[in-house]
Structure formats: C-alpha cells, structure tokens
Short mmCIF file of C-alpha atoms in Angstrom, two decimals:
data_model
loop_
_atom_site.label_atom_id
_atom_site.label_comp_id
_atom_site.label_asym_id
_atom_site.label_seq_id
_atom_site.Cartn_x
_atom_site.Cartn_y
_atom_site.Cartn_z
CA MET A 1 44.68 -5.75 -27.42
CA LYS A 2 45.09 -2.85 -26.22
CA LYS A 3 47.18 -0.07 -28.23
CA SER A 4 48.29 1.67 -25.03
CA LYS A 5 48.72 -1.85 -23.17
CA LEU A 6 53.03 -2.52 -23.04
CA PRO A 7 53.87 -5.06 -22.15
CA ASP A 8 57.04 -7.15 -20.01
CA PRO A 9 59.47 -9.44 -21.69
CA PHE A 10 61.91 -9.67 -19.29
CA ALA A 11 59.18 -11.87 -16.95
CA ALA A 12 60.07 -15.17 -18.06
CA ALA A 13 64.86 -14.29 -17.78
CA ARG A 14 63.53 -12.11 -15.33
CA GLN A 15 61.76 -15.41 -12.87
CA THR A 16 65.01 -17.97 -13.61
CA THR A 17 68.06 -16.23 -14.36
CA GLY A 18 67.88 -12.77 -12.27
CA LEU A 19 70.18 -11.84 -16.03
CA GLY A 20 69.86 -10.89 -19.56
CA LYS A 21 72.62 -10.57 -21.57
CA MET A 22 72.40 -7.46 -24.98
CA ASP A 23 75.36 -6.29 -26.91
CA ASP A 24 75.65 -3.04 -27.50
CA GLN A 25 78.18 -2.07 -29.36
CA ASN A 26 80.88 -4.57 -28.81
CA ASP A 27 80.10 -3.85 -25.41
CA PRO A 28 77.93 -6.33 -24.47
CA VAL A 29 76.19 -5.85 -20.95
CA THR A 30 74.36 -7.71 -18.74
CA MET A 31 70.48 -6.62 -17.99
CA VAL A 32 69.15 -7.09 -14.29
CA LEU A 33 66.51 -7.56 -13.52
CA GLY A 34 65.05 -8.12 -10.45
CA LEU A 35 63.94 -4.52 -8.31
CA LYS A 36 65.75 -6.33 -5.20
CA ASP A 37 69.00 -7.36 -7.31
CA VAL A 38 68.64 -3.81 -9.25
CA ARG A 39 68.32 -1.77 -5.85
CA LYS A 40 71.19 -4.04 -4.00
CA CYS A 41 73.86 -3.03 -7.62
CA ALA A 42 72.40 0.57 -7.49
CA HIS A 43 73.67 0.82 -3.62
CA ALA A 44 76.97 -0.63 -4.19
CA TRP A 45 78.20 2.41 -6.07
CA LYS A 46 82.01 0.86 -5.32
CA ALA A 47 81.50 -2.23 -7.32
CA PHE A 48 79.76 -0.72 -9.68
CA GLN A 49 80.68 2.82 -10.94
CA SER A 50 79.73 4.88 -12.87
CA GLY A 51 82.75 7.84 -12.95
CA ALA A 52 84.14 5.72 -16.14
CA THR A 53 84.43 7.21 -19.28
CA PRO A 54 81.91 9.21 -20.13
CA GLY A 55 79.23 8.84 -22.45
CA ARG A 56 79.45 4.65 -20.93
CA ILE A 57 77.17 4.20 -18.74
CA VAL A 58 74.66 4.83 -21.27
CA VAL A 59 72.73 1.54 -23.26
CA PRO A 60 73.61 2.76 -25.68
CA SER A 61 77.04 3.84 -25.08
CA GLU A 62 77.44 7.35 -26.30
CA VAL A 63 81.64 7.00 -26.10
CA ALA A 64 81.28 8.06 -29.91
CA ILE A 65 79.90 11.22 -29.62
CA ARG A 66 81.10 12.69 -26.18
CA THR A 67 84.20 13.61 -24.23
CA THR A 68 81.82 15.53 -21.22
CA ARG A 69 81.04 14.21 -18.19
CA GLN A 70 77.54 14.55 -17.73
CA ILE A 71 77.98 16.07 -14.33
CA PRO A 72 76.15 15.16 -11.22
CA PHE A 73 74.86 11.53 -13.57
CA GLU A 74 79.03 10.64 -14.02
CA VAL A 75 80.21 11.44 -10.86
CA ASP A 76 80.58 8.85 -8.28
CA PRO A 77 80.91 9.61 -3.51
CA PRO A 78 82.29 11.18 -2.20
CA GLU A 79 82.58 13.92 -4.85
CA HIS A 80 78.80 12.85 -6.87
CA LYS A 81 76.93 14.80 -3.38
CA ASP A 82 79.13 17.47 -3.63
CA TYR A 83 77.77 18.66 -6.87
CA ARG A 84 74.87 16.99 -6.20
CA ASN A 85 74.42 19.74 -3.65
CA LEU A 86 74.70 22.82 -4.92
CA VAL A 87 72.49 21.51 -8.68
CA GLU A 88 69.83 19.88 -5.85
CA PRO A 89 68.25 22.94 -4.72
CA TRP A 90 67.56 24.46 -8.22
CA PHE A 91 66.11 21.56 -9.27
CA LYS A 92 63.43 21.27 -6.31
CA ARG A 93 62.02 24.69 -7.80
CA PRO A 94 58.93 22.51 -8.87
CA LEU A 95 57.64 22.63 -5.89
CA GLU A 96 57.39 26.76 -5.81
CA GLU A 97 53.76 27.96 -5.88
CA GLU A 98 54.97 30.34 -8.78
CA TYR A 99 56.40 27.60 -10.77
CA SER A 100 53.63 25.40 -9.98
CA ALA A 101 51.29 28.17 -11.20
CA ILE A 102 53.37 28.45 -15.04
CA LEU A 103 53.35 25.86 -15.55
CA SER A 104 49.85 25.14 -14.66
CA GLN A 105 49.19 27.41 -17.80
CA GLN A 106 51.70 26.19 -20.48
CA ILE A 107 49.39 23.26 -19.29
CA ASN A 108 46.44 24.36 -19.37
CA ASP A 109 46.89 25.99 -22.49
CA ILE A 110 48.19 23.06 -24.99
CA VAL A 111 45.80 20.88 -23.54
CA ASP A 112 43.09 24.04 -25.01
CA GLU A 113 44.79 24.08 -28.53
CA VAL A 114 44.73 20.64 -28.83
CA LEU A 115 40.85 20.61 -28.09
CA THR A 116 40.22 22.66 -31.56
CA LYS A 117 41.66 20.28 -33.76
CA ASP A 118 40.53 17.13 -35.14
CA SER A 119 43.32 15.59 -34.42
CA VAL A 120 46.86 15.94 -32.89
CA GLU A 121 50.25 14.11 -33.84
CA VAL A 122 50.68 13.40 -30.25
CA VAL A 123 54.37 12.25 -30.06
CA GLU A 124 55.80 15.56 -30.96
CA GLY A 125 52.45 17.78 -30.93
CA PHE A 126 52.29 17.55 -28.10
CA SER A 127 54.27 15.64 -25.53
CA LEU A 128 57.52 17.33 -27.34
CA ARG A 129 56.13 20.61 -27.22
CA LEU A 130 55.08 20.46 -23.43
CA GLN A 131 58.41 19.18 -22.61
CA SER A 132 59.91 22.09 -24.78
CA ARG A 133 57.83 24.84 -22.98
CA ALA A 134 58.51 23.36 -19.33
CA LEU A 135 62.31 22.55 -19.80
CA THR A 136 62.08 27.03 -20.22
CA LEU A 137 60.96 26.78 -16.86
CA LEU A 138 63.02 24.69 -15.53
CA LEU A 139 65.79 26.86 -16.89
CA ASN A 140 64.20 29.63 -16.40
CA THR A 141 65.29 31.49 -19.33
CA PRO A 142 62.77 32.80 -22.47
CA PHE A 143 59.07 30.45 -23.53
CA GLU A 144 60.92 31.29 -26.92
CA GLU A 145 63.40 28.76 -26.22
CA ALA A 146 61.72 26.48 -26.71
CA GLU A 147 60.34 26.51 -30.33
CA THR A 148 64.59 25.91 -31.08
CA TRP A 149 64.36 22.83 -29.27
CA ILE A 150 60.98 21.46 -30.05
CA SER A 151 62.94 21.92 -34.42
CA TRP A 152 65.78 19.10 -32.62
CA GLY A 153 63.02 16.72 -32.37
CA THR A 154 62.84 14.09 -29.18
CA HIS A 155 65.84 12.90 -28.92
CA VAL A 156 69.15 15.11 -28.76
CA PHE A 157 71.45 12.25 -29.54
CA ARG A 158 69.94 10.23 -31.65
CA SER A 159 67.85 10.07 -35.23
CA HIS A 160 65.19 8.21 -37.62
CA GLY A 161 66.81 4.87 -37.29
CA ASN A 162 70.00 5.67 -36.03
CA ASP A 163 70.59 4.89 -31.90
CA LEU A 164 74.65 7.50 -32.13
CA ASP A 165 73.68 10.94 -34.09
CA GLY A 166 76.75 12.84 -33.66
CA ASP A 167 75.82 15.72 -36.14
CA LYS A 168 72.33 15.92 -33.84
CA ALA A 169 74.67 15.38 -30.57
CA ASN A 170 76.86 19.30 -31.84
CA ILE A 171 73.79 20.83 -32.17
CA LEU A 172 73.17 20.46 -28.82
CA TYR A 173 76.84 21.34 -27.95
CA ASP A 174 77.20 23.91 -29.58
CA TYR A 175 74.10 24.91 -28.71
CA ILE A 176 74.95 24.82 -25.00
CA ASP A 177 78.51 26.81 -25.81
CA LYS A 178 76.70 29.35 -26.91
CA ARG A 179 75.00 29.55 -24.25
CA ILE A 180 77.35 29.25 -21.58
CA THR A 181 79.52 32.32 -23.46
CA GLN A 182 76.51 34.76 -23.45
CA ALA A 183 76.10 33.43 -19.58
CA ILE A 184 79.53 34.90 -19.31
CA LYS A 185 79.62 37.81 -20.76
CA ASN A 186 75.76 38.66 -19.87
CA PRO A 187 75.14 36.61 -15.98
CA SER A 188 70.90 36.40 -15.52
CA ASN A 189 69.19 34.99 -13.87
CA ASP A 190 69.10 31.60 -15.58
CA LEU A 191 70.51 28.33 -15.00
CA TYR A 192 73.12 28.70 -17.23
CA SER A 193 74.38 32.27 -14.56
CA MET A 194 73.83 30.02 -11.31
CA LEU A 195 76.22 27.05 -12.70
CA LEU A 196 78.35 29.93 -13.40
CA GLN A 197 78.86 31.54 -9.73
CA ALA A 198 78.40 28.39 -8.11
CA GLU A 199 81.77 26.92 -6.08
CA LYS A 200 82.82 23.85 -5.69
CA ASP A 201 86.04 23.46 -2.68
CA GLY A 202 85.73 27.64 -2.86
CA LYS A 203 86.24 27.17 -6.77
CA LYS A 204 84.26 28.68 -9.49
CA LEU A 205 82.89 25.64 -11.93
CA THR A 206 84.82 25.24 -14.67
CA ARG A 207 83.53 25.57 -18.65
CA GLU A 208 83.62 21.77 -18.53
CA GLU A 209 81.47 21.10 -15.65
CA VAL A 210 78.93 24.05 -16.66
CA LYS A 211 78.10 22.19 -19.70
CA GLY A 212 78.87 19.05 -18.27
CA VAL A 213 75.23 19.71 -16.35
CA MET A 214 73.42 21.85 -19.08
CA ILE A 215 73.75 18.59 -21.00
CA LEU A 216 72.39 16.05 -18.67
CA THR A 217 70.00 18.84 -18.25
CA PHE A 218 68.98 18.48 -21.88
CA ALA A 219 69.43 14.85 -22.88
CA GLY A 220 68.03 12.84 -19.45
CA GLY A 221 64.15 13.89 -19.17
CA ARG A 222 63.86 14.92 -22.72
CA ASP A 223 62.66 11.62 -24.68
CA THR A 224 61.74 10.42 -21.25
CA VAL A 225 59.21 12.78 -19.63
CA ILE A 226 58.34 12.97 -24.41
CA ASN A 227 57.05 8.82 -23.05
CA ALA A 228 55.34 9.51 -20.44
CA VAL A 229 53.23 11.64 -20.80
CA THR A 230 52.56 9.66 -24.75
CA ASN A 231 51.89 6.48 -23.12
CA SER A 232 49.48 8.58 -20.65
CA ILE A 233 47.51 10.18 -23.78
CA ALA A 234 47.14 6.75 -24.97
CA TYR A 235 45.54 4.84 -22.20
CA PHE A 236 44.00 7.54 -21.30
CA ALA A 237 42.40 6.78 -24.90
CA GLU A 238 41.42 3.80 -24.00
CA HIS A 239 40.17 3.93 -20.49
CA PRO A 240 38.10 6.77 -20.37
CA LYS A 241 36.53 6.40 -16.78
CA SER A 242 40.09 6.07 -15.73
CA LEU A 243 39.63 9.60 -16.88
CA GLU A 244 36.23 10.42 -14.30
CA GLN A 245 37.74 8.38 -11.98
CA LEU A 246 40.32 11.99 -11.84
CA LYS A 247 38.08 14.20 -11.65
CA GLU A 248 36.00 13.19 -9.28
CA SER A 249 38.69 11.99 -6.52
CA PRO A 250 40.82 14.77 -7.19
CA GLU A 251 43.16 13.01 -4.04
CA MET A 252 43.83 9.98 -5.99
CA VAL A 253 46.44 12.08 -8.72
CA ASN A 254 49.73 11.57 -6.96
CA ASN A 255 48.82 7.14 -6.72
CA ALA A 256 47.92 8.15 -9.54
CA VAL A 257 51.16 9.63 -11.41
CA GLU A 258 53.71 6.97 -9.63
CA GLU A 259 51.61 4.07 -10.98
CA LEU A 260 51.91 5.64 -14.29
CA ILE A 261 56.21 6.26 -14.50
CA ARG A 262 55.74 2.61 -12.49
CA TYR A 263 54.18 0.82 -15.32
CA PHE A 264 55.47 2.81 -18.57
CA SER A 265 58.77 3.23 -16.93
CA PRO A 266 60.48 5.99 -19.81
CA LEU A 267 64.24 4.99 -19.28
CA THR A 268 64.16 1.64 -19.88
CA HIS A 269 67.41 1.53 -17.98
CA MET A 270 70.69 2.28 -16.99
CA GLY A 271 74.30 1.30 -17.05
CA ARG A 272 77.09 0.73 -14.43
CA VAL A 273 81.03 -0.79 -15.30
CA ALA A 274 81.74 -3.05 -12.59
CA THR A 275 85.04 -1.90 -10.45
CA GLN A 276 86.36 -5.26 -9.72
CA ASP A 277 86.15 -8.76 -10.64
CA THR A 278 82.57 -9.29 -8.54
CA GLN A 279 79.14 -11.15 -8.71
CA VAL A 280 75.50 -10.34 -10.13
CA CYS A 281 73.03 -12.85 -9.32
CA GLU A 282 75.52 -16.50 -8.66
CA HIS A 283 76.69 -14.59 -12.12
CA ALA A 284 80.39 -14.15 -12.65
CA ILE A 285 80.76 -10.26 -14.15
CA LYS A 286 84.80 -9.11 -14.67
CA ALA A 287 86.42 -6.26 -14.04
CA ASP A 288 84.91 -3.46 -16.49
CA SER A 289 82.52 -5.23 -17.47
CA ARG A 290 79.34 -2.98 -17.72
CA ILE A 291 75.87 -4.38 -16.19
CA SER A 292 72.76 -1.99 -16.72
CA LEU A 293 70.20 -2.41 -13.92
CA CYS A 294 66.45 -2.03 -15.85
CA TRP A 295 64.13 -0.81 -14.20
CA ALA A 296 60.65 -1.57 -16.59
CA SER A 297 62.11 -5.09 -15.64
CA ALA A 298 62.33 -4.07 -12.07
CA ASN A 299 58.85 -2.53 -12.30
CA ARG A 300 57.94 -5.29 -13.21
CA ASP A 301 58.71 -7.13 -10.06
CA GLU A 302 55.66 -10.26 -9.58
CA ARG A 303 57.40 -10.11 -5.86
CA THR A 304 56.89 -7.28 -4.88
CA PHE A 305 54.27 -6.18 -6.88
CA GLU A 306 50.52 -6.96 -6.76
CA ASN A 307 48.89 -7.58 -10.51
CA PRO A 308 52.28 -6.06 -12.36
CA ASN A 309 51.40 -5.64 -16.06
CA GLU A 310 48.16 -3.43 -14.44
CA VAL A 311 47.44 -0.05 -14.25
CA ILE A 312 46.50 -0.11 -10.66
CA LEU A 313 45.66 4.19 -10.10
CA ASP A 314 45.17 4.24 -7.28
CA ARG A 315 47.83 0.89 -6.56
CA LYS A 316 48.61 2.05 -2.69
CA VAL A 317 53.20 0.08 -1.76
CA ASN A 318 54.48 1.66 -5.16
CA PRO A 319 57.94 1.14 -4.34
CA HIS A 320 58.71 2.07 -8.02
CA VAL A 321 62.56 3.29 -9.96
CA ALA A 322 61.17 4.44 -12.37
CA PHE A 323 63.33 7.23 -11.35
CA GLY A 324 66.09 5.25 -10.53
CA PHE A 325 67.57 4.21 -7.00
CA GLY A 326 70.46 5.68 -5.10
CA THR A 327 73.23 7.39 -5.64
CA HIS A 328 71.92 8.12 -8.28
CA ASN A 329 68.64 8.69 -8.30
CA CYS A 330 66.96 11.52 -11.14
CA LEU A 331 67.88 14.52 -10.92
CA GLY A 332 64.87 16.20 -12.73
CA ALA A 333 62.22 13.86 -10.58
CA THR A 334 60.39 17.17 -9.03
CA HIS A 335 60.31 18.26 -12.09
CA ALA A 336 58.86 15.10 -14.69
CA ARG A 337 56.36 14.67 -11.10
CA GLN A 338 55.09 17.50 -11.48
CA ILE A 339 54.65 17.51 -15.62
CA MET A 340 52.38 14.61 -14.82
CA ARG A 341 50.85 16.09 -12.07
CA THR A 342 49.54 19.68 -13.66
CA LEU A 343 48.67 17.12 -17.25
CA LEU A 344 46.27 14.54 -14.92
CA THR A 345 44.45 17.25 -12.83
CA THR A 346 43.82 18.98 -16.30
CA LEU A 347 42.49 16.60 -18.44
CA PRO A 348 40.17 15.51 -16.38
CA LYS A 349 38.54 18.84 -16.47
CA LYS A 350 38.78 19.71 -20.59
CA VAL A 351 38.41 17.01 -22.15
CA LYS A 352 35.73 14.30 -21.91
CA SER A 353 37.48 11.08 -24.14
CA ILE A 354 40.31 10.59 -26.64
CA ASP A 355 40.49 8.68 -29.99
CA ILE A 356 43.14 6.93 -31.15
CA LEU A 357 42.91 7.35 -34.89
CA GLU A 358 46.78 5.67 -35.58
CA TYR A 359 50.05 5.23 -34.20
CA LYS A 360 53.48 3.59 -34.65
CA GLU A 361 54.91 1.97 -31.95
CA ASN A 362 58.36 2.37 -30.69
CA ILE A 363 60.09 -1.49 -30.15
CA GLU A 364 63.89 -0.88 -28.46
CA GLU A 365 66.38 -3.45 -29.48
CA LEU A 366 68.28 -5.05 -26.14
CA GLY A 367 69.18 -8.59 -27.28
CA GLU A 368 67.11 -11.68 -26.08
CA PHE A 369 64.56 -8.93 -25.87
CA LYS A 370 62.02 -6.48 -27.35
CA ARG A 371 60.76 -3.49 -25.14
CA LYS A 372 58.09 -1.69 -26.85
CA VAL A 373 59.25 1.74 -24.98
CA GLY A 374 56.39 4.04 -26.07
CA TYR A 375 54.88 5.09 -29.64
CA ASP A 376 57.06 6.73 -32.67
CA ASN A 377 54.53 8.86 -33.81
CA LEU A 378 50.34 8.43 -32.10
CA THR A 379 47.50 10.04 -33.37
CA VAL A 380 44.52 10.98 -31.63
CA GLN A 381 41.87 13.38 -31.50
CA PHE A 382 40.55 15.46 -28.09
CA ASN A 383 37.25 15.75 -27.16
CA LYS A 384 35.24 18.33 -25.10
CA LYS A 385 33.38 18.18 -22.36
#
C-alpha cells in the first residue's frame, strides 16, 4: 500500500447503521457517518447546538483546559450571525491581490529553501513553518511572530502522547492576553485591534469575546493546515505525474485543492450537543448527549462520490464537507484554500520529484475506529527541476 494512502475506516459502519460510537473522557459521542445525515444534522442547529459548555463540541473535549468560548464557532444563531458578520470580511482578505502576492512569495521562499537541503522533515520543517508564516498575514502581525508560533509545535492544545495539555494551552492563552493588552495600549492595523474597535449590538466587544475569536484563529487552522500540506507532499512524492499534470494544466489547481482536501479531510469530525431527545439514523439521541459530524467519513460516502477512495485531481462533482457545512462552515476556509492553491501552483514549477525517506503515521483512535489523519513525522528529499 502506498505510504500516502489514507484508508477509510468508517465504510462498514456507514453502510450499515450509519453511526459509530466512541467514549471521550467519560462523555460518549455518537458519530454520524453518512454525507446526507451529516448535512442534515449540521443544519439542525436548534436540535444540535454548538453553544454548549465551552470546549464540549470539540472531540476530544476541551472542557478541562478552557473556559473561554471560541467565537463564532461556539455560538448558535441568531447571535452567531452577528459575530460572523463582524469577522468574515477580515477572513476574506486572502482573496485580495496584495495578500495573495505576499503569500506566494512566502511559499516560494520556503520551497526554494527546502530544495537546497538533502532532507527535510516535512511536518515541522515545512508545513508548520509555512502555516505559521502565513498566519502572520491573516493576523496582519509582524513576520517575526511566526518563530514564536513555530516554537509551540504542531498543536496548541496537545503535546506528544497527551491529547489535552493544559500547560501548553496556557502558553497560548497568556500570549493572547499579552497581545490584547498591547493592542489596547497601542492600537494598530492587526486583528486584535480590529476586534477591540468592533461593535456588536452597539457595544464594543469585551476582552473575553476578543480572546475567544483569537483562540479560534490560532487553534482552528493550525494542525488542519499542517495535515493538509503534509499529506499533499506525501501524495505528490508517490504520484510525480500529478505534479507534471498540474504544471501542464494549471487550470486544474482549484479542482485539485478541493479533491486533496476531500480525500485527506484534515479534521476528522466536530461535535454538537443535543438540546432535546431526538433521533439520528433511527437511533435515539438523548438531550444533553453529544454527536459528532464525521467529515472524514462523509467525504468518502460512496452514495455521492464515485471512486471515493481515489484521488481524482480533476474531479468535477465534489460536494465535500471538509470545511464543515451549514451555519458553522469554516471561517478560515478562504485562507486555507489560498495556501493550498499557492502551494499547488508553486511546487510543479520548482520541484521535479519528492522522495520519501522516513515516516511515522499519526493514527487517531476513535472508539471502534482507527484513522490515519496524517504523519507524526515525514522526512523527504525535494528534487529540483
């Protein structure tokens, strides 16, 4: 089996009951697996809320390590729309010409850099650095800040062998608190300052609300972007003709981005909390119990996707849900897509081939399922054109 392949562990359960079961810190989760059912539950925000106890909709739950509500991620309509309208224009900035040009230069620079080395550990030596540098653009903060974020590692709430690391989480919280204080004293044109000046219902956002947006911004797009970039590098290492195909047919890039995101599904699932006794797939769901919308399973649903376990870079019909669905579709999706588009434009121009030298897979244990989400490490050699 190819090293870059991501098997679908959910197929049998999706095709039978449509559900899976897992325990999460003694707070069980019913996993919804089919694309149709995932979409239906995502739309049913009155029955399945996001605005539960902060941290509870995340799997694994973050209730033990944070009390700040991530905004607008953990807020339900109609209030959700007010927050979303405040921040969405900022998160659409990656579409601007100047932003795209700077991002392109960042990615060109890092590709040029790795091409000078005999080997590169992709997760921390390429993907984490790329993600952190690009985040300086999204936050509109100095480029040098990326070095601080790189020092945190690939996840802001997790450390090796520990899905929930409170000490590590506190590093992020303390950092954000200091930056908010700095922005209060010396406002600039960064995201902190914009949020401090923003108003909702005629009132300025509170410090806690600003902190909630910033925690989401740091946490939501970190390991997901890292997984997407790393998995794509592994894929191109084993499919060098795909690199050449993208170079010869650059118009394919947008479709290729969507297909790689569908296939790799960098975020396995996201939870909701039932507000009432209800049913999913004819299975009883009790009020105050948790479900998860399993994006990774939905994106392999054979009832919608032809040859779902293959990467088809020019796939035409691709209604994937890798960036979520409905009210809570991913706020950072525009930024993530722009990173991937730029990467898939840059690599074919500069890289002839990629050799995988060493790797260790990152396997998530989800109750009855084990899912490869990416790599703990992936060492490769980038070969010049």
